[in-house]
Amino acid sequence: MRNGERGFTYLLLLFLLAVGGVALAALGEQWVTLMQREREAELLFRGHEIAQALAAWRDSTPAGQPVAPENLRDLLADTRMQPTRHHLRRLYTDPFTMQADWVLLRDEKGRITAVASSARNPALARPRLPLRAQADGRHPVVADWLFEAPQAAPAATPAARPPSDPAAR
């Protein structure tokens, strides 16, 4: 072996390992981003389902009954009337924590008005949702997304009649 060829294969192997490592790091970063987006999409679905269930509870409230539940399990079986209504098919878990550890926002009577995730992951998406108040100018996290019941549709009112024309009498 000549002195000029010594170590060439070793350097080529080191170069290939470095390029492979950079490629795997980029692939890993893309995978993490993809998983974050999937979790955010699932959080949006589950949060909207709970918000719709809160709206269904409110809209089906009999006179004199509370318009919001005390806990999320009440949405599974609403026994305030017969037959029992099921506003939510199952108690969803937070896709980031994999537990039913939702942050419950309550009114002055202790009834649930909205839910939010308890995860502190930075948000990639910018959904059109109300955000919980932020004291500082930090980047939003998924826990800032607020899932509240949509506003009830206003009650239908009879159409206003135009004033009668005195000349038409």
Short mmCIF file of C-alpha atoms in Angstrom, two decimals:
data_model
loop_
_atom_site.label_atom_id
_atom_site.label_comp_id
_atom_site.label_asym_id
_atom_site.label_seq_id
_atom_site.Cartn_x
_atom_site.Cartn_y
_atom_site.Cartn_z
CA MET A 1 0.00 0.00 0.00
CA ARG A 2 1.30 3.42 -0.89
CA ASN A 3 1.44 6.20 1.70
CA GLY A 4 -0.94 8.45 -0.32
CA GLU A 5 -3.82 5.93 -0.13
CA ARG A 6 -3.63 5.24 3.54
CA GLY A 7 -6.88 6.18 5.43
CA PHE A 8 -8.99 7.07 2.36
CA THR A 9 -11.59 4.35 3.06
CA TYR A 10 -11.76 5.38 6.70
CA LEU A 11 -12.42 9.04 5.77
CA LEU A 12 -15.07 8.02 3.24
CA LEU A 13 -16.81 5.90 5.90
CA LEU A 14 -16.75 8.79 8.39
CA PHE A 15 -18.19 11.16 5.77
CA LEU A 16 -21.02 8.72 4.93
CA LEU A 17 -21.84 8.27 8.62
CA ALA A 18 -22.00 12.05 9.12
CA VAL A 19 -24.30 12.50 6.10
CA GLY A 20 -26.48 9.60 7.31
CA GLY A 21 -26.69 11.14 10.78
CA VAL A 22 -27.78 14.51 9.40
CA ALA A 23 -30.42 12.81 7.23
CA LEU A 24 -31.77 10.82 10.18
CA ALA A 25 -31.90 13.96 12.34
CA ALA A 26 -33.92 15.78 9.66
CA LEU A 27 -36.25 12.80 9.30
CA GLY A 28 -36.73 12.66 13.07
CA GLU A 29 -37.60 16.35 13.20
CA GLN A 30 -40.18 15.93 10.44
CA TRP A 31 -41.67 12.96 12.29
CA VAL A 32 -41.98 14.97 15.52
CA THR A 33 -43.69 17.80 13.63
CA LEU A 34 -46.06 15.35 11.94
CA MET A 35 -46.99 13.79 15.30
CA GLN A 36 -47.58 17.27 16.79
CA ARG A 37 -49.92 18.17 13.92
CA GLU A 38 -51.84 14.90 14.32
CA ARG A 39 -52.25 15.49 18.06
CA GLU A 40 -53.43 19.06 17.41
CA ALA A 41 -55.99 17.84 14.85
CA GLU A 42 -57.25 15.25 17.32
CA LEU A 43 -57.37 17.87 20.10
CA LEU A 44 -59.47 20.13 17.86
CA PHE A 45 -61.86 17.25 17.11
CA ARG A 46 -62.23 16.17 20.73
CA GLY A 47 -62.50 19.74 22.02
CA HIS A 48 -65.23 20.55 19.49
CA GLU A 49 -67.11 17.38 20.44
CA ILE A 50 -67.09 18.42 24.10
CA ALA A 51 -68.11 21.98 23.19
CA GLN A 52 -71.01 20.64 21.08
CA ALA A 53 -72.05 18.41 23.99
CA LEU A 54 -72.06 21.43 26.32
CA ALA A 55 -74.26 23.27 23.81
CA ALA A 56 -76.62 20.26 23.52
CA TRP A 57 -76.89 20.11 27.33
CA ARG A 58 -77.68 23.82 27.46
CA ASP A 59 -80.21 23.68 24.61
CA SER A 60 -82.10 20.72 26.09
CA THR A 61 -82.30 22.12 29.62
CA PRO A 62 -85.78 21.91 31.14
CA ALA A 63 -87.09 24.99 32.92
CA GLY A 64 -85.60 25.45 36.36
CA GLN A 65 -82.63 23.14 35.73
CA PRO A 66 -78.95 24.18 35.50
CA VAL A 67 -77.84 25.10 31.97
CA ALA A 68 -74.35 23.60 32.38
CA PRO A 69 -73.11 20.32 33.88
CA GLU A 70 -71.09 20.01 37.08
CA ASN A 71 -68.66 17.51 35.53
CA LEU A 72 -67.95 15.99 32.13
CA ARG A 73 -69.46 12.63 33.12
CA ASP A 74 -72.88 14.34 33.25
CA LEU A 75 -72.62 14.73 29.46
CA LEU A 76 -72.49 10.95 29.06
CA ALA A 77 -75.92 10.43 30.62
CA ASP A 78 -78.21 13.41 31.12
CA THR A 79 -80.87 12.17 33.54
CA ARG A 80 -82.62 15.52 33.97
CA MET A 81 -85.42 14.28 31.71
CA GLN A 82 -86.81 11.04 30.37
CA PRO A 83 -85.59 9.34 28.29
CA THR A 84 -81.97 9.82 29.30
CA ARG A 85 -79.97 11.78 26.74
CA HIS A 86 -76.37 11.11 25.79
CA HIS A 87 -74.75 14.36 24.69
CA LEU A 88 -71.30 12.77 24.52
CA ARG A 89 -70.65 9.17 23.47
CA ARG A 90 -67.55 8.76 25.61
CA LEU A 91 -65.32 10.78 27.87
CA TYR A 92 -62.49 11.85 25.59
CA THR A 93 -58.90 12.00 26.75
CA ASP A 94 -56.55 14.84 25.93
CA PRO A 95 -54.44 13.56 22.98
CA PHE A 96 -51.32 15.24 24.38
CA THR A 97 -51.49 13.81 27.90
CA MET A 98 -53.55 10.68 27.04
CA GLN A 99 -55.63 11.31 30.17
CA ALA A 100 -59.02 12.90 30.81
CA ASP A 101 -57.29 15.77 32.60
CA TRP A 102 -59.03 18.64 30.84
CA VAL A 103 -58.85 22.09 32.40
CA LEU A 104 -62.48 22.92 33.20
CA LEU A 105 -63.54 26.55 33.08
CA ARG A 106 -66.51 27.17 35.34
CA ASP A 107 -69.10 29.87 35.84
CA GLU A 108 -69.83 31.53 39.18
CA LYS A 109 -72.09 28.58 40.15
CA GLY A 110 -69.33 26.03 39.55
CA ARG A 111 -70.80 24.73 36.28
CA ILE A 112 -68.62 23.87 33.27
CA THR A 113 -68.71 26.47 30.50
CA ALA A 114 -65.62 25.47 28.52
CA VAL A 115 -62.66 23.09 28.47
CA ALA A 116 -59.00 23.43 27.54
CA SER A 117 -56.05 21.07 27.27
CA SER A 118 -53.63 20.83 30.18
CA ALA A 119 -50.64 20.28 27.83
CA ARG A 120 -48.04 23.03 27.54
CA ASN A 121 -46.81 22.06 24.03
CA PRO A 122 -46.22 24.99 21.66
CA ALA A 123 -49.04 25.25 19.14
CA LEU A 124 -48.20 24.85 15.47
CA ALA A 125 -51.73 25.47 14.20
CA ARG A 126 -53.64 28.73 14.49
CA PRO A 127 -57.27 27.60 14.75
CA ARG A 128 -60.09 30.09 14.91
CA LEU A 129 -60.79 29.51 18.57
CA PRO A 130 -61.04 31.84 21.50
CA LEU A 131 -57.79 31.82 23.44
CA ARG A 132 -57.39 31.85 27.18
CA ALA A 133 -55.96 35.11 28.45
CA GLN A 134 -52.20 35.39 28.22
CA ALA A 135 -50.43 37.68 30.62
CA ASP A 136 -47.22 37.76 28.61
CA GLY A 137 -46.50 37.94 24.89
CA ARG A 138 -45.34 34.32 24.66
CA HIS A 139 -46.01 31.98 21.77
CA PRO A 140 -49.42 30.29 22.21
CA VAL A 141 -49.50 26.76 23.56
CA VAL A 142 -52.27 24.21 23.01
CA ALA A 143 -53.49 24.85 26.57
CA ASP A 144 -54.50 28.35 25.41
CA TRP A 145 -57.12 26.94 23.03
CA LEU A 146 -60.55 27.33 24.60
CA PHE A 147 -63.37 24.98 23.62
CA GLU A 148 -66.63 26.57 24.69
CA ALA A 149 -70.21 25.87 23.68
CA PRO A 150 -71.31 27.85 20.64
CA GLN A 151 -73.78 30.60 21.39
CA ALA A 152 -77.43 29.59 21.34
CA ALA A 153 -79.35 30.68 18.28
CA PRO A 154 -81.61 33.63 19.04
CA ALA A 155 -85.27 32.77 19.43
CA ALA A 156 -87.32 33.36 16.32
CA THR A 157 -89.33 36.55 16.53
CA PRO A 158 -92.31 37.39 14.37
CA ALA A 159 -91.34 39.55 11.43
CA ALA A 160 -91.94 43.21 12.03
CA ARG A 161 -94.83 44.51 10.01
CA PRO A 162 -94.29 47.72 8.11
CA PRO A 163 -96.45 50.59 9.31
CA SER A 164 -99.64 50.80 7.31
CA ASP A 165 -99.86 53.50 4.71
CA PRO A 166 -102.62 55.94 5.75
CA ALA A 167 -103.34 56.72 2.09
CA ALA A 168 -104.18 53.07 1.41
CA ARG A 169 -107.19 53.16 3.74
#
